[in-house]
Amino acid sequence: MSPALAQKQKIAIIPGDGIGVDVTGEAVKVLELINARGRLELEFIQFDYGAEKYLSTGISLPKQQLEDFRDNYAAIFLGALGDPRIPDMAHARDILFGMRFGLDLFVNFRPVKLFDETLCPLKGKTPNDVNFVVFRENTEGLYVGIGGFFKKGTKDEIAIQESVNTYKGVERIIRYAFTYARQHGHTKVTMSDKNNALRFEGDLWHRVFQQVSEDYPEIEKEHMFVDALAMQLIKRPEQFQVIVTNNMFGDIITDIGAQLQGGLGMAASGNINPNGVCMFEPVHGSAPKYAGRNVANPFGAILTAGLMLEHLGFKKEALLIEQSVCMAVHEKKVTSDMGGSLGTKESGDAVCDFLQHLSGNTLR
Ligand code: NAD
Ligand code: IPM
Ligand code: MN
């Protein structure tokens, strides 16, 4: 490898399945543009992990690949996983959870930001009202896959799915949320659980929230049951700044959040380990019925690319991506899910055009 190449930071690109492929194409187009313009020295390397590979070879995500990502990559970008031919999602669990658990990506960071009031399904809500972040615990809870069947297939069947909550796991996500709040000038953190029904995990979350909050006396701490939170997200989203919650509740809350900002096609996320390689993916799935039809909204994926750049330290470039998407939204250069008439590629091109324009004098 030449010295010049050795200095490049490698980014793994896994388009995955369905519309994951369509939207990743657009995100990479934007990344390549900004990489060239700003001389970021990023190198994008494509991987074909997903349903097709799994069905033809039985390979989902090899252990050595995960180690390679961990040791040699600056970040991973994932499109989406899920294919109707694999109804139990075996490959998707191996790949997605393989990375979330295997790389200890304990923070699932999901910002909810409305760019234009016409995109919000709530009456009278503007971008000032919908602007908060969700920290979803990403390595524990109901997602750990502990449990099993007893007498499967009989009328006496028992299915058990355990929710695992550790002091370490709860403490680190809550602390991360408070630290983020402090660094970003937020004045309140809302922790959401269901401790009126789920006594044991709720008790742990509650105690740890109380303890950690003592280190952040300037930040208001608020507790809200998750059912009430779901209601309040619709009633008065403007009350939220930073929400922290467990894996399962975070999954559900962030689909509500996605709709508040214009739909699943607009929502971005980062799976973060503060001390290691991180993985970035839009919140949406593979939407098989739209796959390969040039109709999927690529903005969630493009904004996700922005989150990735920000994480890598390219803050100016990340801001340019967000501004370009915002301009495309305002100019109605959008796909049909947002009331526009453009295809996936054309709306991605529109973002690139705005980016070219904005970056004229800004990038080095
Ligand atoms: P989905 O997010 O794929 O799609 C749900 C609906 O949201 C779509 O029918 C569509 O109307 C809309 N939508 C989503 N993304 C869009 C986009 N970019 N542009 C326009 N509209 C969009 O969720 P689903 O239908 O519940 O799941 C489909 C598959 O994806 C399943 O296999 C599921 O397990 C998987 N999934 C994967 C991920 C992931 O890889 N991170 C996330 C969610 C779901
Ligand atoms: C998400 C998805 C995944 C999750 C699925 C595909 C397992 O819904 O990233 O939000 O539940 O975490
Ligand atoms: Mn989800």
mmCIF file of N, CA, C and O and ligand atoms in Angstrom, residues 19 23 78-83 89 96 100 110 264-265 281-290 295-298 335 337, ligand 1:
data_model
loop_
_atom_site.group_PDB
_atom_site.id
_atom_site.type_symbol
_atom_site.label_atom_id
_atom_site.label_comp_id
_atom_site.label_asym_id
_atom_site.label_seq_id
_atom_site.Cartn_x
_atom_site.Cartn_y
_atom_site.Cartn_z
ATOM 1 N N ILE A 19 -34.634 -1.495 -0.316
ATOM 2 C CA ILE A 19 -34.318 -0.078 -0.579
ATOM 3 C C ILE A 19 -33.019 0.352 0.091
ATOM 4 O O ILE A 19 -32.524 1.442 -0.180
ATOM 5 N N VAL A 23 -31.064 3.611 -1.353
ATOM 6 C CA VAL A 23 -30.728 4.826 -0.589
ATOM 7 C C VAL A 23 -29.224 4.931 -0.321
ATOM 8 O O VAL A 23 -28.670 6.033 -0.280
ATOM 9 N N LEU A 78 -24.517 1.334 6.896
ATOM 10 C CA LEU A 78 -25.416 0.226 6.529
ATOM 11 C C LEU A 78 -26.704 0.791 5.938
ATOM 12 O O LEU A 78 -27.274 1.741 6.489
ATOM 13 N N GLY A 79 -27.175 0.206 4.842
ATOM 14 C CA GLY A 79 -28.439 0.649 4.232
ATOM 15 C C GLY A 79 -29.617 0.132 5.031
ATOM 16 O O GLY A 79 -30.187 0.824 5.873
ATOM 17 N N ALA A 80 -29.999 -1.109 4.791
ATOM 18 C CA ALA A 80 -31.078 -1.747 5.562
ATOM 19 C C ALA A 80 -31.009 -3.240 5.310
ATOM 20 O O ALA A 80 -30.421 -3.695 4.321
ATOM 21 N N LEU A 81 -31.620 -4.005 6.201
ATOM 22 C CA LEU A 81 -31.640 -5.460 6.057
ATOM 23 C C LEU A 81 -33.066 -5.968 6.220
ATOM 24 O O LEU A 81 -33.851 -5.390 6.971
ATOM 25 N N GLY A 82 -33.369 -7.044 5.559
ATOM 26 C CA GLY A 82 -34.708 -7.632 5.650
ATOM 27 C C GLY A 82 -35.152 -8.069 4.265
ATOM 28 O O GLY A 82 -35.063 -7.297 3.307
ATOM 29 N N ASP A 83 -35.584 -9.338 4.167
ATOM 30 C CA ASP A 83 -35.975 -9.876 2.873
ATOM 31 C C ASP A 83 -37.100 -10.883 3.111
ATOM 32 O O ASP A 83 -36.975 -11.748 3.989
ATOM 33 N N MET A 89 -35.577 -13.495 9.580
ATOM 34 C CA MET A 89 -34.555 -12.432 9.646
ATOM 35 C C MET A 89 -33.201 -12.959 10.141
ATOM 36 O O MET A 89 -32.414 -12.196 10.711
ATOM 37 N N LEU A 96 -26.921 -7.189 11.647
ATOM 38 C CA LEU A 96 -27.257 -5.981 12.414
ATOM 39 C C LEU A 96 -26.886 -6.140 13.890
ATOM 40 O O LEU A 96 -26.152 -5.324 14.459
ATOM 41 N N ARG A 100 -24.089 -4.475 16.278
ATOM 42 C CA ARG A 100 -24.480 -3.727 17.497
ATOM 43 C C ARG A 100 -23.896 -4.367 18.756
ATOM 44 O O ARG A 100 -23.341 -3.691 19.612
ATOM 45 N N ARG A 110 -30.594 8.725 17.808
ATOM 46 C CA ARG A 110 -31.589 8.971 16.771
ATOM 47 C C ARG A 110 -32.178 10.383 16.909
ATOM 48 O O ARG A 110 -33.110 10.605 17.678
ATOM 49 N N LEU A 264 -40.499 7.689 7.841
ATOM 50 C CA LEU A 264 -39.301 6.875 8.055
ATOM 51 C C LEU A 264 -38.183 7.218 7.075
ATOM 52 O O LEU A 264 -37.000 7.093 7.393
ATOM 53 N N GLY A 265 -38.560 7.702 5.918
ATOM 54 C CA GLY A 265 -37.552 8.046 4.917
ATOM 55 C C GLY A 265 -36.685 9.238 5.286
ATOM 56 O O GLY A 265 -35.705 9.534 4.612
ATOM 57 N N GLU A 281 -26.786 4.038 10.154
ATOM 58 C CA GLU A 281 -27.831 3.481 9.283
ATOM 59 C C GLU A 281 -29.084 4.345 9.389
ATOM 60 O O GLU A 281 -29.387 4.877 10.460
ATOM 61 N N PRO A 282 -29.831 4.471 8.294
ATOM 62 C CA PRO A 282 -31.121 5.140 8.441
ATOM 63 C C PRO A 282 -32.019 4.317 9.346
ATOM 64 O O PRO A 282 -31.798 3.111 9.511
ATOM 65 N N VAL A 283 -33.057 4.958 9.912
ATOM 66 C CA VAL A 283 -33.929 4.247 10.854
ATOM 67 C C VAL A 283 -34.827 3.237 10.124
ATOM 68 O O VAL A 283 -35.190 2.199 10.665
ATOM 69 N N HIS A 284 -35.133 3.539 8.886
ATOM 70 C CA HIS A 284 -36.078 2.670 8.164
ATOM 71 C C HIS A 284 -35.479 1.315 7.801
ATOM 72 O O HIS A 284 -34.269 1.102 7.886
ATOM 73 N N GLY A 285 -36.383 0.421 7.347
ATOM 74 C CA GLY A 285 -35.943 -0.909 6.945
ATOM 75 C C GLY A 285 -35.817 -1.034 5.440
ATOM 76 O O GLY A 285 -35.603 -0.038 4.736
ATOM 77 N N SER A 286 -35.981 -2.254 4.948
ATOM 78 C CA SER A 286 -35.697 -2.545 3.536
ATOM 79 C C SER A 286 -36.896 -2.322 2.625
ATOM 80 O O SER A 286 -36.770 -2.465 1.414
ATOM 81 N N ALA A 287 -38.060 -1.983 3.213
ATOM 82 C CA ALA A 287 -39.305 -1.707 2.451
ATOM 83 C C ALA A 287 -39.357 -2.485 1.135
ATOM 84 O O ALA A 287 -39.337 -1.866 0.054
ATOM 85 N N PRO A 288 -39.452 -3.804 1.185
ATOM 86 C CA PRO A 288 -39.289 -4.617 -0.026
ATOM 87 C C PRO A 288 -40.166 -4.195 -1.208
ATOM 88 O O PRO A 288 -39.734 -4.268 -2.352
ATOM 89 N N LYS A 289 -41.369 -3.679 -0.911
ATOM 90 C CA LYS A 289 -42.250 -3.365 -2.050
ATOM 91 C C LYS A 289 -41.732 -2.193 -2.881
ATOM 92 O O LYS A 289 -42.144 -2.010 -4.020
ATOM 93 N N TYR A 290 -40.829 -1.414 -2.328
ATOM 94 C CA TYR A 290 -40.276 -0.273 -3.075
ATOM 95 C C TYR A 290 -38.874 -0.557 -3.641
ATOM 96 O O TYR A 290 -38.301 0.297 -4.320
ATOM 97 N N VAL A 295 -37.991 4.802 -6.004
ATOM 98 C CA VAL A 295 -39.022 5.606 -5.328
ATOM 99 C C VAL A 295 -38.678 5.916 -3.864
ATOM 100 O O VAL A 295 -39.230 6.845 -3.284
ATOM 101 N N ALA A 296 -37.779 5.133 -3.284
ATOM 102 C CA ALA A 296 -37.481 5.330 -1.850
ATOM 103 C C ALA A 296 -36.867 6.705 -1.607
ATOM 104 O O ALA A 296 -36.095 7.220 -2.424
ATOM 105 N N ASN A 297 -37.200 7.257 -0.467
ATOM 106 C CA ASN A 297 -36.639 8.547 -0.049
ATOM 107 C C ASN A 297 -35.208 8.328 0.482
ATOM 108 O O ASN A 297 -35.019 7.611 1.460
ATOM 109 N N PRO A 298 -34.217 8.951 -0.140
ATOM 110 C CA PRO A 298 -32.834 8.719 0.301
ATOM 111 C C PRO A 298 -32.369 9.689 1.391
ATOM 112 O O PRO A 298 -31.231 9.623 1.834
ATOM 113 N N THR A 335 -39.097 12.993 -2.869
ATOM 114 C CA THR A 335 -39.787 11.806 -3.379
ATOM 115 C C THR A 335 -41.275 11.841 -2.989
ATOM 116 O O THR A 335 -41.717 12.695 -2.218
ATOM 117 N N ASP A 337 -43.206 10.066 -1.056
ATOM 118 C CA ASP A 337 -43.624 9.937 0.352
ATOM 119 C C ASP A 337 -43.702 11.297 1.019
ATOM 120 O O ASP A 337 -44.380 11.461 2.032
HETATM 121 P P1 NAD B 1 -39.724 -0.356 6.615
HETATM 122 O O1 NAD B 1 -39.049 0.763 7.313
HETATM 123 O O2 NAD B 1 -38.902 -1.125 5.664
HETATM 124 O O3 NAD B 1 -40.976 0.224 5.825
HETATM 125 C C1 NAD B 1 -42.208 0.601 6.410
HETATM 126 C C2 NAD B 1 -42.892 1.614 5.513
HETATM 127 O O4 NAD B 1 -42.297 2.880 5.722
HETATM 128 C C3 NAD B 1 -42.732 1.351 4.031
HETATM 129 O O5 NAD B 1 -43.712 0.507 3.517
HETATM 130 C C4 NAD B 1 -42.846 2.742 3.455
HETATM 131 O O6 NAD B 1 -44.191 3.111 3.348
HETATM 132 C C5 NAD B 1 -42.173 3.591 4.510
HETATM 133 N N1 NAD B 1 -40.733 3.809 4.244
HETATM 134 C C6 NAD B 1 -39.683 3.305 4.920
HETATM 135 N N2 NAD B 1 -38.547 3.776 4.424
HETATM 136 C C7 NAD B 1 -38.862 4.575 3.401
HETATM 137 C C8 NAD B 1 -38.115 5.369 2.483
HETATM 138 N N3 NAD B 1 -36.775 5.435 2.546
HETATM 139 N N4 NAD B 1 -38.782 6.054 1.549
HETATM 140 C C9 NAD B 1 -40.117 6.042 1.482
HETATM 141 N N5 NAD B 1 -40.891 5.327 2.327
HETATM 142 C C10 NAD B 1 -40.257 4.608 3.277
HETATM 143 O O7 NAD B 1 -40.344 -1.288 7.740
HETATM 144 P P2 NAD B 1 -41.082 -2.702 7.631
HETATM 145 O O8 NAD B 1 -41.954 -2.738 6.410
HETATM 146 O O9 NAD B 1 -41.677 -2.918 8.945
HETATM 147 O O10 NAD B 1 -39.900 -3.746 7.447
HETATM 148 C C11 NAD B 1 -39.404 -4.222 6.195
HETATM 149 C C12 NAD B 1 -38.184 -5.065 6.464
HETATM 150 O O11 NAD B 1 -37.127 -4.238 6.948
HETATM 151 C C13 NAD B 1 -38.393 -6.138 7.551
HETATM 152 O O12 NAD B 1 -37.661 -7.264 7.165
HETATM 153 C C14 NAD B 1 -37.830 -5.479 8.799
HETATM 154 O O13 NAD B 1 -37.436 -6.405 9.755
HETATM 155 C C15 NAD B 1 -36.660 -4.733 8.209
HETATM 156 N N6 NAD B 1 -36.160 -3.594 8.987
HETATM 157 C C16 NAD B 1 -34.808 -3.407 8.967
HETATM 158 C C17 NAD B 1 -34.244 -2.305 9.592
HETATM 159 C C18 NAD B 1 -32.770 -2.123 9.532
HETATM 160 O O14 NAD B 1 -32.096 -2.714 8.739
HETATM 161 N N7 NAD B 1 -32.191 -1.266 10.363
HETATM 162 C C19 NAD B 1 -35.080 -1.370 10.232
HETATM 163 C C20 NAD B 1 -36.468 -1.602 10.228
HETATM 164 C C21 NAD B 1 -36.999 -2.706 9.594
#
